[in-house]
Coordinates of C-alpha atoms in Angstrom, one line a residue:
M1 CA 5.3 -17.9 44.9
T2 CA 6.1 -20.0 42.1
T3 CA 8.1 -18.6 39.3
Q4 CA 6.7 -19.6 35.8
R5 CA 9.3 -19.7 33.2
I6 CA 10.0 -18.3 29.7
E7 CA 11.4 -20.7 27.5
S8 CA 13.1 -19.5 24.3
Q9 CA 14.7 -21.2 21.6
D10 CA 15.9 -20.3 18.1
I11 CA 14.1 -23.1 15.9
A12 CA 14.7 -24.0 12.1
V13 CA 11.4 -24.3 10.1
A14 CA 11.5 -27.9 10.1
G15 CA 11.1 -28.2 13.9
L16 CA 8.9 -25.6 14.2
F17 CA 6.7 -27.7 11.9
Q18 CA 6.9 -30.6 14.2
S19 CA 5.0 -29.1 16.8
F20 CA 0.7 -28.1 16.4
Y21 CA -0.3 -24.4 16.8
A22 CA -3.6 -23.3 17.3
V23 CA -3.5 -19.4 16.9
P24 CA -6.8 -18.2 18.8
D25 CA -10.5 -17.5 17.8
Y26 CA -10.3 -13.7 19.4
Q27 CA -6.7 -12.6 17.0
R28 CA -6.8 -10.7 14.3
E29 CA -7.7 -12.1 10.1
Y30 CA -4.6 -12.8 8.3
V31 CA -3.6 -9.9 6.2
W32 CA -0.4 -10.1 4.8
S33 CA -0.3 -9.1 1.0
T34 CA 1.5 -10.3 -2.1
E35 CA 4.0 -7.8 -1.9
Q36 CA 4.9 -8.9 2.1
V37 CA 4.8 -12.3 0.6
E38 CA 7.1 -11.8 -2.0
Q39 CA 9.6 -9.7 0.1
L40 CA 9.5 -12.8 2.5
L41 CA 10.5 -15.3 -0.6
T42 CA 12.8 -12.6 -2.1
D43 CA 14.6 -12.5 1.1
I44 CA 15.3 -16.3 1.9
H45 CA 15.7 -17.1 -1.7
G46 CA 18.8 -14.0 -1.4
E47 CA 20.3 -15.7 2.0
M48 CA 20.4 -19.1 0.2
A49 CA 23.5 -18.0 -1.6
N50 CA 25.3 -21.5 -2.6
A51 CA 24.0 -23.9 -4.9
D52 CA 24.7 -26.2 -1.8
P53 CA 22.3 -24.9 1.1
E54 CA 25.0 -26.5 3.3
L55 CA 26.9 -24.4 2.5
S56 CA 24.3 -21.0 2.9
P57 CA 24.3 -19.0 6.1
E58 CA 20.7 -19.1 9.0
Y59 CA 18.8 -16.9 8.0
F60 CA 16.6 -15.3 10.8
I61 CA 12.9 -14.4 10.3
G62 CA 11.4 -13.0 13.8
S63 CA 10.4 -14.5 16.4
I64 CA 6.6 -15.7 17.4
V65 CA 4.9 -15.7 21.5
V66 CA 3.4 -19.4 22.6
C67 CA 1.7 -20.6 25.3
P68 CA 0.9 -24.6 25.9
R69 CA -2.3 -25.8 25.9
K70 CA -3.9 -29.2 26.2
N71 CA -3.8 -32.1 23.6
G72 CA 0.1 -31.2 22.9
L73 CA -1.3 -27.4 21.4
L74 CA 1.0 -24.5 21.8
E75 CA -1.5 -21.1 21.5
L76 CA 0.4 -19.0 18.7
I77 CA -0.3 -15.0 20.8
D78 CA 2.3 -13.5 18.1
G79 CA 3.7 -14.4 15.0
Q80 CA 0.3 -15.6 12.9
Q81 CA 1.2 -13.8 10.1
R82 CA 4.0 -15.2 9.2
M83 CA 3.5 -18.8 10.5
T84 CA 0.4 -18.9 8.2
T85 CA 2.9 -17.9 5.4
L86 CA 5.2 -20.6 6.4
Y87 CA 2.5 -23.1 6.3
V88 CA 1.2 -21.7 2.7
T89 CA 4.4 -22.1 1.5
L90 CA 4.9 -25.4 2.4
C91 CA 1.6 -26.8 1.2
A92 CA 2.7 -24.8 -2.5
I93 CA 5.9 -26.2 -2.6
R94 CA 3.9 -29.7 -1.7
D95 CA 1.5 -28.9 -4.8
R96 CA 4.6 -27.7 -7.3
L97 CA 6.2 -30.8 -6.7
L98 CA 3.0 -33.3 -7.3
A99 CA 2.6 -31.1 -10.5
L100 CA 6.4 -32.2 -11.7
G101 CA 6.0 -35.8 -10.8
D102 CA 7.6 -35.4 -7.6
D103 CA 5.9 -37.6 -5.0
T104 CA 8.7 -38.6 -2.3
L105 CA 6.7 -35.9 0.5
D106 CA 6.3 -37.9 3.8
V107 CA 8.7 -35.7 5.7
L108 CA 6.5 -32.6 3.8
N109 CA 3.2 -34.3 4.4
L110 CA 4.3 -34.3 8.3
Q111 CA 4.8 -30.9 8.4
I112 CA 1.6 -30.4 6.9
A113 CA -0.3 -32.6 9.2
A114 CA -0.1 -36.0 11.0
G115 CA -1.6 -38.6 13.4
S116 CA -2.3 -38.8 17.0
I117 CA -4.4 -40.8 19.4
D118 CA -7.5 -39.7 20.9
A119 CA -8.7 -39.8 24.3
S120 CA -10.5 -43.1 22.8
G121 CA -7.3 -44.4 21.3
Y122 CA -8.5 -43.7 18.0
E123 CA -6.3 -41.7 15.6
V124 CA -7.3 -38.9 14.3
R125 CA -5.8 -36.4 11.5
R126 CA -4.6 -32.6 13.1
Y127 CA -2.9 -29.9 11.3
R128 CA 0.2 -28.7 12.2
L129 CA -2.0 -25.0 12.4
D130 CA -4.9 -24.3 13.3
L131 CA -6.6 -21.2 12.5
Q132 CA -10.1 -20.4 15.3
Y133 CA -10.6 -17.2 14.3
E134 CA -14.1 -17.4 12.0
D135 CA -12.6 -15.1 9.6
S136 CA -10.3 -18.2 8.8
G137 CA -13.3 -20.6 7.4
D138 CA -12.1 -23.6 6.3
A139 CA -9.2 -21.9 3.8
L140 CA -6.4 -23.3 5.6
T141 CA -7.2 -27.0 6.5
R142 CA -8.7 -27.2 2.2
L143 CA -4.7 -25.6 1.8
A144 CA -3.7 -28.7 3.7
D145 CA -6.0 -31.2 1.8
G146 CA -4.7 -29.9 -1.3
K147 CA -8.4 -28.9 -2.7
E148 CA -8.9 -25.0 -4.0
I149 CA -10.1 -22.1 -1.8
D150 CA -13.0 -20.1 -2.1
S151 CA -11.2 -16.8 -2.7
T152 CA -14.5 -15.0 -3.2
G153 CA -15.4 -15.2 0.6
T154 CA -13.3 -13.6 3.7
L155 CA -10.4 -11.4 4.2
S156 CA -8.6 -14.0 5.5
K157 CA -9.9 -16.6 2.8
K158 CA -9.0 -14.3 -0.3
N159 CA -5.2 -13.5 1.1
I160 CA -4.5 -17.0 1.8
A161 CA -5.8 -18.1 -1.8
N162 CA -4.1 -14.9 -2.8
T163 CA -0.6 -16.1 -0.7
H164 CA -0.3 -19.7 -2.2
H165 CA -1.1 -18.2 -5.4
V166 CA 1.9 -15.8 -4.7
V167 CA 4.1 -19.1 -3.6
T168 CA 3.3 -20.9 -6.6
R169 CA 4.1 -18.0 -8.7
F170 CA 7.1 -17.2 -7.2
L171 CA 8.3 -21.0 -7.4
I172 CA 7.6 -21.3 -10.7
S173 CA 9.4 -18.1 -11.9
E174 CA 12.9 -19.8 -9.7
F175 CA 12.9 -22.7 -10.6
A176 CA 10.6 -23.6 -13.5
E177 CA 10.7 -27.6 -14.2
D178 CA 14.0 -28.2 -12.3
T179 CA 13.3 -30.1 -9.3
A180 CA 16.0 -30.4 -8.0
A181 CA 16.6 -27.1 -8.0
L182 CA 13.2 -26.8 -6.1
R183 CA 13.9 -29.6 -3.4
R184 CA 17.3 -27.4 -2.6
F185 CA 15.2 -23.9 -1.7
Y186 CA 12.7 -25.8 0.1
G187 CA 16.0 -27.5 1.9
Y188 CA 17.3 -24.5 2.8
L189 CA 13.7 -23.1 4.6
C190 CA 13.8 -26.3 6.3
N191 CA 17.6 -26.7 7.5
K192 CA 18.4 -22.7 7.6
V193 CA 15.2 -20.6 8.2
K194 CA 14.7 -20.2 11.2
L195 CA 12.5 -18.1 14.1
I196 CA 13.1 -17.4 17.9
R197 CA 9.8 -19.1 19.5
I198 CA 9.3 -18.4 23.0
Q199 CA 7.1 -20.3 24.8
T200 CA 5.5 -19.6 28.5
G201 CA 3.4 -20.7 30.7
D202 CA -0.3 -19.3 30.2
V203 CA -1.7 -16.9 27.9
A204 CA -1.7 -13.9 30.1
K205 CA 2.1 -14.0 30.2
A206 CA 2.3 -14.6 26.5
L207 CA -0.2 -11.3 26.4
K208 CA 2.4 -9.1 28.1
I209 CA 5.9 -10.6 26.3
F210 CA 3.5 -10.2 22.8
E211 CA 3.1 -6.3 24.2
T212 CA 6.6 -5.7 25.2
I213 CA 7.8 -7.2 22.1
N214 CA 5.6 -4.7 19.9
D215 CA 5.0 -1.7 22.4
R216 CA 6.9 0.6 19.8
G217 CA 4.4 -0.5 17.3
V218 CA 6.7 -2.6 15.0
G219 CA 4.6 -4.7 12.7
L220 CA 1.1 -3.6 14.1
N221 CA -0.7 -0.7 14.9
S222 CA -2.3 1.0 18.2
M223 CA -5.7 -0.7 17.5
D224 CA -4.0 -4.3 17.3
L225 CA -2.2 -3.6 20.3
L226 CA -4.9 -2.3 22.4
K227 CA -6.7 -5.3 21.0
N228 CA -3.7 -7.3 22.9
L229 CA -4.2 -4.9 25.9
L230 CA -7.9 -6.1 26.9
F231 CA -6.9 -9.7 26.2
M232 CA -4.4 -9.3 29.0
K233 CA -6.7 -7.3 31.1
A234 CA -9.5 -10.2 30.9
T235 CA -10.1 -13.4 32.5
E236 CA -9.9 -16.6 29.4
G237 CA -13.4 -16.4 30.3
Q238 CA -14.5 -13.0 29.0
F239 CA -12.4 -13.7 26.2
N240 CA -15.8 -14.9 23.6
Q241 CA -17.7 -12.3 24.8
L242 CA -15.0 -9.8 24.7
K243 CA -13.3 -11.5 21.0
E244 CA -17.4 -10.8 19.6
T245 CA -17.7 -6.9 21.4
W246 CA -14.0 -6.2 19.0
K247 CA -15.5 -8.0 16.2
D248 CA -18.3 -5.3 16.0
L249 CA -15.9 -2.6 16.9
Q250 CA -13.9 -3.7 13.6
D251 CA -16.9 -3.9 11.6
T252 CA -18.1 -0.7 12.0
I253 CA -14.9 0.9 11.7
F254 CA -14.5 -0.7 8.4
D255 CA -18.0 -1.1 6.5
M256 CA -17.9 3.0 6.9
G257 CA -14.0 2.7 5.2
E258 CA -12.4 5.3 8.4
K259 CA -8.8 4.8 9.5
P260 CA -9.2 2.4 12.0
L261 CA -6.3 5.3 14.2
R262 CA -8.2 8.4 13.2
F263 CA -11.6 6.6 15.5
L264 CA -9.7 5.9 18.0
R265 CA -7.6 9.3 18.3
Y266 CA -10.8 11.3 17.8
F267 CA -12.3 9.1 20.4
I268 CA -9.9 9.4 23.0
F269 CA -9.5 13.6 22.4
S270 CA -13.7 13.6 22.9
H271 CA -13.4 11.2 26.4
Y272 CA -10.2 12.5 28.3
D273 CA -8.4 15.7 28.7
V274 CA -6.2 15.3 25.5
D275 CA -5.0 18.0 22.7
L276 CA -2.3 16.6 21.8
L277 CA -2.3 13.1 20.9
R278 CA -0.2 11.5 17.3
E279 CA -1.7 8.3 15.9
D280 CA 1.5 7.1 16.7
E281 CA 1.6 7.7 20.3
I282 CA -1.9 6.3 21.3
Y283 CA -0.8 2.7 22.2
G284 CA 1.8 4.8 25.0
W285 CA -1.2 7.1 25.8
L286 CA -3.1 4.1 26.3
S287 CA -0.5 2.3 28.2
R288 CA 0.4 5.0 30.5
N289 CA -3.5 5.9 31.7
E290 CA -4.9 2.9 32.0
A291 CA -6.8 4.3 35.3
T292 CA -8.8 7.4 33.5
A293 CA -9.2 4.5 30.6
G294 CA -10.8 1.9 33.2
Y295 CA -9.9 -0.5 30.7
S296 CA -8.3 -2.7 33.1
S297 CA -11.1 -2.7 35.9
D298 CA -13.7 -3.4 32.9
P299 CA -11.7 -4.5 29.5
I300 CA -15.1 -5.7 28.4
G301 CA -17.4 -2.5 29.8
F302 CA -14.5 -0.1 27.7
A303 CA -14.7 -1.7 24.3
R304 CA -18.4 -1.6 24.4
E305 CA -18.1 2.2 25.0
L306 CA -15.8 1.9 21.6
V307 CA -18.0 0.6 19.8
S308 CA -21.1 2.7 21.4
A309 CA -18.7 5.5 19.8
V310 CA -17.8 4.1 17.2
K311 CA -21.6 4.0 16.0
A312 CA -22.7 7.2 17.0
Y313 CA -19.4 8.0 14.9
R314 CA -20.7 6.1 12.1
N315 CA -24.4 8.3 12.7
F316 CA -22.7 11.3 12.4
R317 CA -20.8 11.6 9.1
E318 CA -23.8 10.0 7.7
G319 CA -26.1 13.0 8.8
K320 CA -27.6 11.3 11.4
D321 CA -28.2 11.7 15.1
E322 CA -26.8 8.9 17.7
R323 CA -30.0 7.8 17.3
G324 CA -30.0 6.8 13.8
V325 CA -32.2 9.7 13.1
E326 CA -31.8 12.2 9.9
N327 CA -30.2 15.3 11.0
R328 CA -30.2 18.8 9.6
Y329 CA -27.2 20.0 10.7
L330 CA -25.2 17.2 10.8
E331 CA -26.4 16.3 7.1
N332 CA -25.5 20.2 6.1
M333 CA -21.7 19.4 7.7
R334 CA -22.0 16.1 5.6
L335 CA -22.5 18.3 2.8
L336 CA -20.2 21.2 3.5
G337 CA -17.1 18.6 4.3
G338 CA -17.1 15.9 2.3
S339 CA -15.1 12.9 2.6
A340 CA -12.8 14.2 4.2
A341 CA -13.5 16.8 7.7
R342 CA -13.7 14.6 10.7
Q343 CA -12.9 16.9 13.3
H344 CA -16.2 17.9 13.9
L345 CA -16.5 14.4 15.3
I346 CA -14.4 15.1 18.2
L347 CA -16.7 17.4 19.8
L348 CA -19.8 15.5 18.3
L349 CA -18.5 12.6 20.1
A350 CA -18.2 14.7 23.3
G351 CA -21.9 16.3 23.3
R352 CA -23.9 12.8 22.6
N353 CA -24.8 12.7 26.2
L354 CA -26.8 16.1 25.4
S355 CA -30.6 15.9 25.4
S356 CA -31.8 15.7 21.4
D357 CA -32.4 19.4 21.8
L358 CA -29.5 20.5 22.9
F359 CA -27.7 18.2 20.9
D360 CA -29.7 20.2 18.0
R361 CA -28.3 23.7 19.1
L362 CA -24.6 21.5 19.3
A363 CA -25.2 20.4 15.5
S364 CA -26.0 23.6 14.3
E365 CA -23.2 26.0 16.1
V366 CA -20.7 23.2 14.7
E367 CA -21.6 23.8 11.5
S368 CA -21.5 27.6 11.7
L369 CA -17.9 27.4 13.4
F370 CA -16.6 25.2 10.7
F371 CA -17.3 27.0 8.2
C372 CA -16.0 29.7 9.3
Y373 CA -12.8 27.6 9.7
M374 CA -13.2 26.2 6.3
I375 CA -13.7 29.7 4.2
T376 CA -10.9 31.7 6.5
R377 CA -8.5 28.8 6.1
E378 CA -7.9 28.1 9.2
P379 CA -4.9 25.5 9.8
T380 CA -6.7 22.2 10.4
R381 CA -4.2 21.5 13.1
N382 CA -5.4 24.4 14.9
F383 CA -8.8 23.9 15.1
E384 CA -8.8 20.2 15.4
R385 CA -6.7 21.3 18.8
N386 CA -9.5 23.9 20.2
F387 CA -12.5 20.6 19.2
A388 CA -9.6 18.7 21.6
R389 CA -9.5 21.1 24.1
W390 CA -13.1 22.7 24.2
A391 CA -14.4 18.8 24.3
T392 CA -13.7 18.3 28.4
E393 CA -16.2 21.7 28.7
L394 CA -18.5 20.0 26.7
R395 CA -18.5 16.8 28.8
S396 CA -20.0 18.6 32.1
I397 CA -22.6 20.6 30.4
T398 CA -25.8 19.5 31.2
N399 CA -28.4 22.4 30.6
A400 CA -29.2 24.9 28.0
E401 CA -27.9 28.0 30.2
E402 CA -24.3 25.8 30.4
L403 CA -24.7 25.4 26.8
E404 CA -25.4 28.9 25.8
T405 CA -22.5 29.7 28.1
F406 CA -20.3 27.8 26.4
F407 CA -20.9 28.7 22.6
N408 CA -20.3 32.7 23.6
R409 CA -17.2 31.9 25.7
R410 CA -15.6 29.1 22.8
F411 CA -17.2 29.9 19.5
L412 CA -18.4 33.0 19.8
N413 CA -15.2 34.2 20.4
E414 CA -13.7 32.5 17.5
K415 CA -16.0 34.2 14.8
T416 CA -15.2 37.3 16.6
K417 CA -11.2 37.1 16.3
L418 CA -12.4 35.0 12.2
S419 CA -14.8 38.1 11.6
A420 CA -12.4 40.7 9.5
R421 CA -11.0 37.1 7.4
F422 CA -14.2 35.8 7.4
Q423 CA -15.6 38.8 5.3
D424 CA -12.4 39.3 3.1
A425 CA -13.2 35.8 2.1
M426 CA -16.5 36.1 1.5
G427 CA -15.9 39.5 -0.3
R428 CA -13.3 37.8 -2.6
L429 CA -14.9 34.7 -3.3
Y430 CA -14.4 32.5 -7.0
F431 CA -16.1 29.9 -8.5
G432 CA -13.0 27.9 -8.5
T433 CA -11.7 29.3 -4.7
L434 CA -13.5 26.7 -3.5
Q435 CA -14.5 22.7 -4.4
Q436 CA -18.1 22.8 -6.0
Y437 CA -20.2 20.5 -3.5
R438 CA -18.5 23.2 -0.7
L439 CA -19.9 26.6 -3.7
R440 CA -23.4 25.1 -4.0
Y441 CA -23.2 24.6 0.3
V442 CA -22.5 28.5 0.4
L443 CA -25.4 29.0 -2.6
A444 CA -27.4 26.8 -0.8
K445 CA -27.6 28.1 2.8
L446 CA -27.9 32.0 1.6
T447 CA -30.5 31.2 -0.8
Q448 CA -32.1 29.0 2.3
Y449 CA -31.1 31.6 4.8
V450 CA -33.8 34.2 2.5
D451 CA -36.3 31.9 2.0
L452 CA -36.6 30.6 5.9
A453 CA -37.0 34.9 6.7
A454 CA -39.9 35.0 4.6
Y455 CA -41.6 31.4 4.6
G456 CA -40.9 30.2 7.7
E457 CA -39.9 26.6 8.2
T458 CA -41.5 24.5 6.2
E459 CA -40.3 20.8 5.0
G460 CA -38.9 22.7 1.6
T461 CA -37.2 25.1 3.5
R462 CA -35.8 23.1 6.5
W463 CA -33.9 20.6 4.6
L464 CA -30.3 22.5 2.9
K465 CA -30.5 19.4 0.8
Y466 CA -33.3 20.7 -0.9
Y467 CA -31.3 23.3 -2.6
T468 CA -28.3 21.4 -2.7
S469 CA -29.8 18.8 -4.9
G470 CA -30.7 18.1 -8.4
G471 CA -33.5 19.8 -8.6
F472 CA -31.1 23.0 -8.8
E473 CA -28.0 24.0 -11.0
I474 CA -25.7 26.7 -10.5
E475 CA -26.5 29.6 -13.0
H476 CA -23.6 32.6 -15.0
I477 CA -25.3 35.5 -14.3
F478 CA -23.0 36.6 -17.0
P479 CA -22.3 33.8 -18.8
Q480 CA -19.4 32.3 -19.3
K481 CA -19.5 32.4 -23.0
P482 CA -22.0 35.0 -23.6
N483 CA -23.5 35.8 -26.2
P484 CA -22.2 38.9 -28.6
K485 CA -25.7 41.5 -26.7
A486 CA -24.8 39.7 -23.2
V487 CA -21.3 41.4 -23.7
E488 CA -22.4 44.6 -25.0
E489 CA -25.1 45.1 -22.2
F490 CA -22.6 44.4 -19.9
G491 CA -19.9 46.6 -20.9
L492 CA -16.1 47.4 -19.9
I493 CA -15.1 44.1 -17.7
E494 CA -11.5 44.9 -16.1
D495 CA -11.7 41.7 -14.4
Q496 CA -11.4 38.3 -16.4
Q497 CA -12.7 36.3 -14.2
V498 CA -15.6 38.1 -12.8
S499 CA -18.5 35.5 -14.2
Q500 CA -17.4 33.2 -11.4
R501 CA -17.4 36.0 -8.4
L502 CA -19.7 35.1 -5.9
G503 CA -21.5 37.6 -7.1
N504 CA -22.3 36.7 -10.0
L505 CA -23.6 33.7 -8.8
V506 CA -27.1 32.1 -8.3
L507 CA -29.1 28.6 -8.1
V508 CA -32.0 28.1 -10.5
E509 CA -33.8 25.5 -11.4
K510 CA -32.6 22.9 -14.6
S511 CA -35.5 24.1 -15.9
I512 CA -35.2 27.6 -16.2
N513 CA -31.8 27.3 -16.3
S514 CA -32.1 25.0 -19.8
S515 CA -33.8 28.4 -21.1
L516 CA -31.4 31.0 -19.5
G517 CA -28.6 29.9 -21.6
N518 CA -25.7 32.4 -22.6
R519 CA -28.4 35.6 -23.4
A520 CA -27.4 38.8 -21.8
Y521 CA -29.3 39.9 -18.8
S522 CA -31.8 41.9 -19.7
E523 CA -33.4 38.6 -21.3
K524 CA -33.1 36.7 -18.4
R525 CA -34.5 39.4 -16.2
P526 CA -38.2 37.8 -16.5
I527 CA -37.2 34.0 -16.3
Y528 CA -35.8 34.8 -13.1
L529 CA -38.7 35.8 -12.1
Q530 CA -40.3 32.2 -12.8
S531 CA -38.0 29.9 -10.7
K532 CA -39.5 29.3 -6.1
L533 CA -36.5 30.8 -4.8
L534 CA -36.9 34.4 -3.3
L535 CA -33.0 35.3 -3.6
T536 CA -33.2 34.3 -7.1
R537 CA -36.3 36.3 -8.1
A538 CA -34.9 39.0 -6.5
L539 CA -32.3 39.6 -9.0
S540 CA -35.4 41.4 -11.2
E541 CA -37.7 42.4 -8.7
R542 CA -38.7 43.1 -5.3
P543 CA -41.3 41.5 -4.3
Q544 CA -44.5 43.0 -3.1
V545 CA -46.9 41.3 -0.6
G546 CA -49.2 43.4 1.5
T547 CA -47.4 45.8 3.3
N548 CA -44.5 45.0 6.1
T549 CA -45.2 41.2 5.8
R550 CA -42.5 38.8 6.7
I551 CA -41.8 38.3 3.2
D552 CA -42.1 41.9 2.9
R553 CA -39.5 42.4 5.6
A554 CA -36.8 39.2 4.4
V555 CA -36.5 41.0 0.7
A556 CA -35.9 44.6 2.9
S557 CA -32.5 44.9 2.0
I558 CA -32.3 43.1 -1.4
E559 CA -31.4 45.8 -4.2
P560 CA -33.1 44.6 -8.0
F561 CA -30.8 45.3 -10.4
S562 CA -32.0 46.6 -13.7
N563 CA -28.8 46.0 -15.5
W564 CA -26.1 44.0 -15.0
T565 CA -22.2 45.1 -14.6
E566 CA -19.0 43.9 -13.1
S567 CA -19.9 47.1 -10.8
D568 CA -23.7 45.0 -10.3
V569 CA -21.3 41.6 -9.8
L570 CA -19.4 43.6 -7.0
Q571 CA -21.8 45.2 -5.5
R572 CA -23.9 42.3 -5.4
Q573 CA -21.0 40.7 -3.6
R574 CA -20.8 42.9 -0.9
W575 CA -24.3 42.6 -0.1
L576 CA -24.1 38.9 -0.1
A577 CA -20.9 38.7 2.2
Q578 CA -22.4 41.0 4.8
L579 CA -25.7 38.2 4.4
A580 CA -22.9 35.6 5.5
H581 CA -22.5 36.8 8.7
S582 CA -26.1 36.5 9.2
V583 CA -26.1 32.6 7.5
W584 CA -23.3 31.9 9.7
Q585 CA -23.9 34.1 12.5
V586 CA -20.3 36.1 12.8
P587 CA -20.1 39.3 14.3
A588 CA -19.2 41.6 11.6
S589 CA -15.9 43.4 11.9
A590 CA -14.8 46.7 11.8
A591 CA -14.0 47.1 8.6
A592 CA -17.6 46.0 7.7
S593 CA -20.1 47.9 9.8
S594 CA -18.1 51.3 9.0

């Protein structure tokens, strides 16, 4: 058996850039920001304590991992962020010296690019650092040639241009027009700033060393390490395909503004029997569960599954099903959850292989339970863990009977335990208790429920966004700033926040709301009758449509109000709290039933 040699040497920047390096096309983008570049330069300058660089100590700035390729190239497996920054720094020093009229740059120019002889015997210009990933474009070669970069391009182009700007600004700030001082800094950088260069015989070994160096996430997150892990398991012939698949994954995550590690964590919860996992534990779990995850035998298949999942995840967030078709319950979750709620996506990812009808049922039940958790202020970590635990069961469900059994065992059980808290929360709900978009969701759901009971499912009643859109506004029945007549009619006020109670709120059309103003209830009653919303009209009088019609049955339990006082507000809130049990399918508590 042949033993592969691993060479390790501490090497100064001057020696480092006597070799030629290529950053392979599967590497991530150049991501160093102003803060990281400034920190590196400040640290180097701080170590150069003496006017004579020869008296200053050596300064180590980390390690790089390389393996040899054809034509004398070293493939840079780890350390491209640091190496790219050093290379840009050399270009910036050259540009600054030229600006100061110092053109004695033979050695510096050779550290940036040099000539070599190709197979046909011709001289060719070669850059010491070649970024081969698509995102970098021609940014580095343009810098090497002393040209400007289009800083409006890709992320890497912008960051490379910014690094050149940051270094130039640093050189001007620290050395002004003192060419000798700038030269001393350049001399210290070349001769005393060192790295550890680890060289192996092939890419697989280099990737393994990269993993070992970064196994605690030092400088990298679990997403970067997972990418490396997949490339370790892939053959070189699969690299291009894996690179394109990974790019699709990253682009999808970036375009929706999601945190990559949150998606990856929820992916694991939804696909495997895991219910507790911190973001900093993701890579360790993947490393220990190679067989379970299946990435070892089929790294491209695993990456494709990630892409499939992240596109479903994106659609769910946008209120659509996996196919991208708008789903009313997922749209409701978007209206309820705002930009922060994500925990429900664990269950949706786990159930995405259900038939469309069954998935619709799942989405409906998830919305209902999620609201129950939200209104009762159940700690997020509790229901997130519930969702992760239940995902295992959900993945095995294949038919409607199994799904209903699952709902009864898990969802209904949770709602029953939360029933008393649910009743209390709805009974005490104020305008300021929830974010306004969530309060609008609550009023819309209550209003929609009554309309659905009366009119059935129509294009107007089917979608909650019809009720939450700009066509309706939240009306305070007893005005926030009442006129004298309204105050007189309302009578004694014991609760100074009574106007903000749920019982005092109703949805009305914008056109109607503008005519309601701060009037007394006696003047508002006939105006409410103009509304298309049954729950709003029923404030004034119960609609009379035949005998035992669907509308009659829908409003049978609604008592209209001839007057409007604080006791009426409380009475209506109690009734709305009871209605909420039906809307979100929460069993009535013993206290509420008695």
